[in-house]
Coordinates of C-alpha atoms in Angstrom, one line a residue:
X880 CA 16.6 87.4 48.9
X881 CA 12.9 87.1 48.2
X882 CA 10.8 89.8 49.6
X883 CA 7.5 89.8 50.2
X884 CA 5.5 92.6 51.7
X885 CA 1.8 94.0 51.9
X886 CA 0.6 97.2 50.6
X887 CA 4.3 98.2 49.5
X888 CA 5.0 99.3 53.3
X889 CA 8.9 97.3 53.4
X890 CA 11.8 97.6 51.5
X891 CA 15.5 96.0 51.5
X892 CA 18.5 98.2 51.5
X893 CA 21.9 96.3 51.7
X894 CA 25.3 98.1 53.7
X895 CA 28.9 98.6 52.6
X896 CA 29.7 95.3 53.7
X897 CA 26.6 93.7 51.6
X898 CA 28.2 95.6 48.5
X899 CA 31.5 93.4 49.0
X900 CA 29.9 90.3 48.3
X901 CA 27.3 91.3 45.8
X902 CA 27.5 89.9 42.0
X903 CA 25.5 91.5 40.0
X904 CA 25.3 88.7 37.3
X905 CA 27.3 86.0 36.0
X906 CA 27.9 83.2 32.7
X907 CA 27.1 79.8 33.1
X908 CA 28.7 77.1 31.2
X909 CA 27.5 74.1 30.1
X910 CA 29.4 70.9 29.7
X911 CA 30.8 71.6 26.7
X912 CA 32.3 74.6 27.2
X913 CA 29.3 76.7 26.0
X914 CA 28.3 80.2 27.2
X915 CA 24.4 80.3 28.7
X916 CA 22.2 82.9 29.6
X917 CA 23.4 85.0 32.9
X918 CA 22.4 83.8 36.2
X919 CA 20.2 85.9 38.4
X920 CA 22.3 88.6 40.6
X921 CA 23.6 86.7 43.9
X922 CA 25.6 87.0 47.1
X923 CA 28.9 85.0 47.6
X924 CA 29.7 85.0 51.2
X925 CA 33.2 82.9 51.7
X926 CA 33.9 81.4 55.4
X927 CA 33.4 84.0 58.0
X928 CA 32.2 86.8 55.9
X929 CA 29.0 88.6 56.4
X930 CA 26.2 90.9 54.9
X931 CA 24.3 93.5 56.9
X932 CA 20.8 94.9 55.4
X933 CA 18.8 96.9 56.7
X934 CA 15.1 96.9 56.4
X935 CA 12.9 99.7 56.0
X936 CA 9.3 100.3 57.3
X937 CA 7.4 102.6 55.5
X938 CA 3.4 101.9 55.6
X939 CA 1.1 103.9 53.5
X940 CA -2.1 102.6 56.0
X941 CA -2.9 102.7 59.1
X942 CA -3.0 99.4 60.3
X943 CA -1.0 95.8 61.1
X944 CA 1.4 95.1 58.3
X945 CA 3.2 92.2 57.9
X946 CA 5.7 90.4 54.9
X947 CA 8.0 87.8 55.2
X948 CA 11.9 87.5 53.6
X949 CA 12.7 84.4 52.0
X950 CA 16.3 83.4 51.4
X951 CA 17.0 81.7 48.6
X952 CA 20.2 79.2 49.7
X953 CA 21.3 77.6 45.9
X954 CA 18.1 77.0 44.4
X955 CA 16.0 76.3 46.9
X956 CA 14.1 78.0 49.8
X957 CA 14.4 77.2 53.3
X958 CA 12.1 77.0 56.5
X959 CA 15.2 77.9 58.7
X960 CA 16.0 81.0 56.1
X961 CA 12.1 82.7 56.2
X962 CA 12.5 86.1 58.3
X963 CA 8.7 87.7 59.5
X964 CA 7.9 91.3 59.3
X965 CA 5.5 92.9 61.5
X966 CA 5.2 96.2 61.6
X967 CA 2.3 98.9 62.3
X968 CA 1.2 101.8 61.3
X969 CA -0.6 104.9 63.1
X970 CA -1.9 107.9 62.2
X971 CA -2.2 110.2 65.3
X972 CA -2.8 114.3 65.6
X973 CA 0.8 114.4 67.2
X974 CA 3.3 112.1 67.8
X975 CA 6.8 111.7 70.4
X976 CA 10.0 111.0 69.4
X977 CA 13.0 110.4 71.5
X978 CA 11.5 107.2 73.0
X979 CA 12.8 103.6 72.5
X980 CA 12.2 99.7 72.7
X981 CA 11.4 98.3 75.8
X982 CA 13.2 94.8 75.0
X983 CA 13.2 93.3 78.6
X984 CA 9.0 93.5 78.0
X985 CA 9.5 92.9 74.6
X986 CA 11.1 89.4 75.5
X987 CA 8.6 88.8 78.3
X988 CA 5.7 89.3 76.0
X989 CA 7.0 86.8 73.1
X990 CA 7.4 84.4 76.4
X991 CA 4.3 84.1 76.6
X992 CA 2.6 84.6 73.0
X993 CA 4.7 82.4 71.2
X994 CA 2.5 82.1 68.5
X995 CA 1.7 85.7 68.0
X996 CA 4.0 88.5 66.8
X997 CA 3.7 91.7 67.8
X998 CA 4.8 94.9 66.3
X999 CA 7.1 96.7 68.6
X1000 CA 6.1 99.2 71.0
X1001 CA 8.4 102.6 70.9
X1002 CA 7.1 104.3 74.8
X1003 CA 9.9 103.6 76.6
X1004 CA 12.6 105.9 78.2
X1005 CA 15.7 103.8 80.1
X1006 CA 17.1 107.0 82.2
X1007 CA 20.9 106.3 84.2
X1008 CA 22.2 104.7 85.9
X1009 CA 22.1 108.1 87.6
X1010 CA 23.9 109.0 91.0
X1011 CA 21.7 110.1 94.5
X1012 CA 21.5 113.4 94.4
X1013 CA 22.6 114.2 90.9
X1014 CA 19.9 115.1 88.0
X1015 CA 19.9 112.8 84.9
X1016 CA 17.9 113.9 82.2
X1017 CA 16.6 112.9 78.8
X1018 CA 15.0 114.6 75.7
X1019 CA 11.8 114.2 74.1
X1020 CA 10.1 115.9 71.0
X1021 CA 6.4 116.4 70.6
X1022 CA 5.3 116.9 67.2
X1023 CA 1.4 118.4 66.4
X1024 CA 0.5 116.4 62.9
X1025 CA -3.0 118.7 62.5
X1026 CA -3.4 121.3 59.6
X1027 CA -5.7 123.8 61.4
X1028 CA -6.6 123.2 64.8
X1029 CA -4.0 123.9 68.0
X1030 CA -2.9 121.8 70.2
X1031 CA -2.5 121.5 74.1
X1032 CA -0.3 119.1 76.3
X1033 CA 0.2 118.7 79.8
X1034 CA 2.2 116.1 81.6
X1035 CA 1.3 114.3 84.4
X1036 CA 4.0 113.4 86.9
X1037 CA 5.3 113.9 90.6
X1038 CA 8.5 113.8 92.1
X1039 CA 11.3 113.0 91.5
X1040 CA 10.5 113.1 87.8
X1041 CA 10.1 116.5 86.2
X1042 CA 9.2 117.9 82.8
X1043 CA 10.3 120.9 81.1
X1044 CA 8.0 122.8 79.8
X1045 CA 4.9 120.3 81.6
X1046 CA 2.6 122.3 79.5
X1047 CA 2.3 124.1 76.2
X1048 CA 0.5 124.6 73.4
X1049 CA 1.4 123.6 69.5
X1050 CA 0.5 125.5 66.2
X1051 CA -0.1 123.2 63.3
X1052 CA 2.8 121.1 62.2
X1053 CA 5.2 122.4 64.9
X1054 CA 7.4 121.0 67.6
X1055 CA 8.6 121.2 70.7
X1056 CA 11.2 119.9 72.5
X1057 CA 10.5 118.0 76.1
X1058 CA 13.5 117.3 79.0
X1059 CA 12.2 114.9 81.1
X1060 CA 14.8 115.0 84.9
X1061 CA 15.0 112.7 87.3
X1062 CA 16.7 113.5 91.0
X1063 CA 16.7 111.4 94.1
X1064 CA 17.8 112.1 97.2
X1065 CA 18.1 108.0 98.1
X1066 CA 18.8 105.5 96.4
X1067 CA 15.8 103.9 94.3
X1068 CA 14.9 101.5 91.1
X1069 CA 12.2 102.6 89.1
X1070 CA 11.3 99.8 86.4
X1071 CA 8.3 101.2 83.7
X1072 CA 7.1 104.3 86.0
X1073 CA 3.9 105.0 84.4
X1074 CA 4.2 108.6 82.9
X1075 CA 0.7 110.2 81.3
X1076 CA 0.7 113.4 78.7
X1077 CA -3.1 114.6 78.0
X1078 CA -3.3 116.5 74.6
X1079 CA -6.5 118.0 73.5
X1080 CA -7.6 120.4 70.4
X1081 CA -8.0 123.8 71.6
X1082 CA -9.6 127.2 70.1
X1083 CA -7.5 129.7 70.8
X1084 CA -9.5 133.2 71.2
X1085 CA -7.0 135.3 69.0
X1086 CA -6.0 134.6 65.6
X1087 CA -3.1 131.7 65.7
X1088 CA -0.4 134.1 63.6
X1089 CA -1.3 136.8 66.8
X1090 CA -0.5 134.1 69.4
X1091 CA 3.1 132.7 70.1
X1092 CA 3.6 129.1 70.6
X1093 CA 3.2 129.1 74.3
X1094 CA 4.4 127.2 77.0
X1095 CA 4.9 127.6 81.0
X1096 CA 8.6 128.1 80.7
X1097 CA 8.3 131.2 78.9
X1098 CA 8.8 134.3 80.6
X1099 CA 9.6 138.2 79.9
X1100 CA 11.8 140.4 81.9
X1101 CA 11.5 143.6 82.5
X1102 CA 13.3 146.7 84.4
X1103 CA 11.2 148.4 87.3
X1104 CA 12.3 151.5 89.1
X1105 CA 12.9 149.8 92.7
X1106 CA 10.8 151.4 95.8
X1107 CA 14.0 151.4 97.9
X1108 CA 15.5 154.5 97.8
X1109 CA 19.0 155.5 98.3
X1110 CA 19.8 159.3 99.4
X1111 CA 22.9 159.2 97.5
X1112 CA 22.3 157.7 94.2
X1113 CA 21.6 160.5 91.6
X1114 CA 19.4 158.4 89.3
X1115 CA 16.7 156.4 89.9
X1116 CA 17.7 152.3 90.9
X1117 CA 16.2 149.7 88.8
X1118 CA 15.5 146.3 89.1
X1119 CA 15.2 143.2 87.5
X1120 CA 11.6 141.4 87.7
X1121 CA 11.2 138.3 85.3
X1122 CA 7.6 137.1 85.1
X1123 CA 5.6 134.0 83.5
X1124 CA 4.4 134.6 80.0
X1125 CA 0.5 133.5 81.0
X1126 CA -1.0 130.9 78.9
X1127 CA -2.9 132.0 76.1
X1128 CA -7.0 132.4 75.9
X1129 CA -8.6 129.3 74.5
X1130 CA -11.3 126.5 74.8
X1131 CA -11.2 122.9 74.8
X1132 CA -12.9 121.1 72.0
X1133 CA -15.0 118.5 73.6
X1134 CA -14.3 114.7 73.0
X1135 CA -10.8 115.9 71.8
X1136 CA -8.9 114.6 74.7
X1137 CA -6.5 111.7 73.9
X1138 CA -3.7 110.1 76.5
X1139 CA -0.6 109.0 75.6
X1140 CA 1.4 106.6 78.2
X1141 CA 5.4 107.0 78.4
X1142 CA 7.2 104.3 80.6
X1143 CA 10.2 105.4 82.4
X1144 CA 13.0 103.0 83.7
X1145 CA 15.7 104.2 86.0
X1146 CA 18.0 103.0 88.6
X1147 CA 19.5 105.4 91.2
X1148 CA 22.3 104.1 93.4
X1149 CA 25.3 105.4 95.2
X1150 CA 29.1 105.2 93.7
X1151 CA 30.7 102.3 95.3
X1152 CA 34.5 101.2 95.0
X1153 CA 37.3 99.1 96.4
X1154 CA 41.2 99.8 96.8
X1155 CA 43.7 97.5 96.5
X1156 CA 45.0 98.3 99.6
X1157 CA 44.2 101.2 102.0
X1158 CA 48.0 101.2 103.1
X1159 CA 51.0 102.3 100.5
X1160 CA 54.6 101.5 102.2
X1161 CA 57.5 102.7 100.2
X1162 CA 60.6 100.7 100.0
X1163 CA 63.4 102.7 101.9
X1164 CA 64.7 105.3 99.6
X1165 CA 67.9 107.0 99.5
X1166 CA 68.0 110.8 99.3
X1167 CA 67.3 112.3 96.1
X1168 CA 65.6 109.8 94.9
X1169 CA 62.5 108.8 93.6
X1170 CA 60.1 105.6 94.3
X1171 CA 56.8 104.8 93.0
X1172 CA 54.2 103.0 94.3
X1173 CA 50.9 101.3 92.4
X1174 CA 47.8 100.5 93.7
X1175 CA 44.5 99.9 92.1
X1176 CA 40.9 101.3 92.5
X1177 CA 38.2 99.5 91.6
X1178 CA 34.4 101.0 90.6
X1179 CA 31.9 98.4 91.7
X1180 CA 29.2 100.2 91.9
X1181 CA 26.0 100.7 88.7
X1182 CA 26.8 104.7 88.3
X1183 CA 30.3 106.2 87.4
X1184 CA 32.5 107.4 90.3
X1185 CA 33.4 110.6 90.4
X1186 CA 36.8 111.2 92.5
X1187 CA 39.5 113.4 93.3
X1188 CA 42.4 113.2 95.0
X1189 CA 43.2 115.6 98.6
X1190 CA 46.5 116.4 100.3
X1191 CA 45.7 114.8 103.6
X1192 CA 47.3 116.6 107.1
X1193 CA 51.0 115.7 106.7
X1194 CA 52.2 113.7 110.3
X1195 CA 55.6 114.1 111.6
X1196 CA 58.5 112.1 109.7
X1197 CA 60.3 109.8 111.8
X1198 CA 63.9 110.5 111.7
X1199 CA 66.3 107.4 110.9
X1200 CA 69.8 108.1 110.8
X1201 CA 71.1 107.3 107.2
X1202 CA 73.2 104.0 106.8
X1203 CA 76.8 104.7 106.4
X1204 CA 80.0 102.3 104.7
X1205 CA 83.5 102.9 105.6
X1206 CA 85.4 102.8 102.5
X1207 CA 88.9 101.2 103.0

C-alpha cells in the first residue's frame, strides 16, 4: 500500500486481522539457488481471507485535503486498486459532537456530482424509530474551543423537539452536554428537520472564576417557613421552593454571532402486530393432565412492541361427562 497524502493530514493503521497476513520481509532466490536481497514487507491474503485498515484523518490546516491509496497488486499498480481521500478540516470557536453521517444525502449528493467528491458532512441526528406518545432522546456535546472569551448558545426549536439545557453559557475550553427529546402524540416522519443553535462571544460583567458555567436548567432550592399556619404544630412548617438560577450579567460582542445547522431524522409510528391465530383450542385432556398449546406473535410494525400478558374474565366451563370403559 502506497500512500499518498497532502500536508501529512492521513495515515494507515492496519487491524488484528491485517497483522495475520502481514510479512514483514522475505529471501528471494535466483535460479540457481542463490540468496538475494529481501523483498519489500507485503500482504499474503490466501482465498477468502481479508485485511481491515483503518484510516486516519488528522489535518494540521484548515482547509480541503485530499490523497489517494495506491495498491500495489505484484509489481504493478492498478486503476481499479486507487482509493481517494477527501477529507476537511475546520477550525471553529466550538464544536458538536454526538452527530453522525447522513448517508441517504450522502448517496443523493454523489448522484448527482459524479465527478466531484465531497468531504462528508457530520450534522446529522437519526432519532427512533420511537413509539406515539413515548419520548426518545439523543445526546449531544458542545465544546467552547476559545482561550479567553465566553461563550453563549441557544437552540432554536418547537415542538415536539426539545433541548435540555436550550441555553447556556461556556467558559473557555469547557463542555456541556445537550439531550435533544422528541415526543409525539400522532404518528409522524420527520426526514432532516432543520434544527438552528446561535452561539455568540459574550462579556460577562463579573470576573469568569466568580461566575459558574450557567445554563437554564440550573436551579437552587431552598426551605421557606410556609404562611399556612397550623394551631397544633409546635414548630414553625417549612417548605420546599426550588427556583431558576438566572442567567448571568453579560454583553454580546458584535459581529460575533455564528449559526450552526443540526438535521434531525425521525419516524414516529404505532406498535403493530399479527397473531397466528386469535383462537387457541386444546385437544381434550384427561384430568390431571397437562396440554400445551403454541401460537406465534408477530411485530410488523417500525418501533418495538411492548406487551404483557392479562388474565381475561374466566367464562363458565361447560361440563362434559368424562368417557368411561368397562373392563372385562
Amino acid at each position: 500500500l502506497c500512500l499518498e497524502h497532502q500536508h501529512g493530514a492521513s495515515s494507515l493503521r492496519g487491524r488484528a486481522s491485517t497483522l495475520e497476513v502481514f510479512h514483514a520481509a522475505d529471501v528471494e532466490e535466483d535460479s540457481a539457488g542463490n540468496e538475494s536481497k529481501p523483498t519489500k514487507p507485503f500482504f499474503l491474503l490466501h482465498r477468502g481471507q481479508s485485511a481491515e485498515f483503518d484510516v486516519i484523518f488528522n489535518p494540521t490546516v484548515a482547509q480541503r485535503v485530499e490523497g489517494k491509496i495506491h495498491v500495489l497488486v505484484g509489481d504493478t499498480y492498478s486503476d481499479k486498486s486507487l482509493i481517494e481521500l477527501v477529507g476537511e478540516g475546520h477550525k471553529d470557536k466550538f464544536t458538536l459532537s454526538g452527530l453522525e453521517e447522513d448517508t441517504e444525502e450522502r448517496t443523493a449528493e454523489c448522484s448527482l456530482k459524479k465527478n466531484i467528491i465531497e468531504a462528508v458532512r457530520v450534522n446529522h441526528i437519526e432519532v427512533g424509530p420511537c413509539a406515539v406518545g413515548e419520548p426518545c432522546w439523543r445526546a449531544l456535546t458542545i465544546t467552547s474551543h476559545a482561550q479567553t472569551k465566553a461563550m453563549r448558545f441557544e437552540w432554536e426549536a418547537d415542538a415536539p423537539f426539545r433541548f435540555s439545557p436550550k441555553v447556556g453559557h461556556l467558559h473557555p475550553g469547557c463542555a456541556k452536554d445537550i439531550t435533544v427529546t422528541l415526543r409525539s402524540d400522532v404518528p409522524a416522519t420527520f426526514r432532516r428537520h432543520l434544527l438552528k443553535c446561535k452561539v455568540t462571544t459574550i462579556n460577562l460583567e463579573q470576573p469568569q472564576r466568580k461566575v459558574q458555567d450557567w445554563d437554564d436548567q440550573m436551579t437552587i432550592t431552598m426551605w421557606k417557613n410556609s404562611t399556612r399556619k397550623d394551631p397544633e404544630a409546635t414548630w414553625p412548617q417549612t417548605e420546599r421552593v426550588v427556583k431558576t438560577v438566572a442567567e448571568p450579567a453579560h454583553t454580546v460582542l458584535e459581529e460575533s454571532s455564528q449559526e450552526v445547522e443540526v438535521y434531525l431524522s425521525a419516524v414516529v409510528a404505532y406498535a403493530q402486530f399479527q397473531l397466528s391465530t386469535t383462537r387457541v383450542q386444546f385437544k381434550d385432556t384427561l384430568p390431571f393432565q397437562t396440554r400445551t398449546a403454541t401460537f406465534m406473535m408477530h411485530s410488523t410494525g417500525e418501533v418495538a412492541l411492548k406487551y404483557s400478558w392479562q388474565k381475561g374474565e374466566e367464562s363458565e366451563p361447560i361440563q362434559k361427562p368424562f368417557p368411561t370403559t368397562l373392563m372385562r
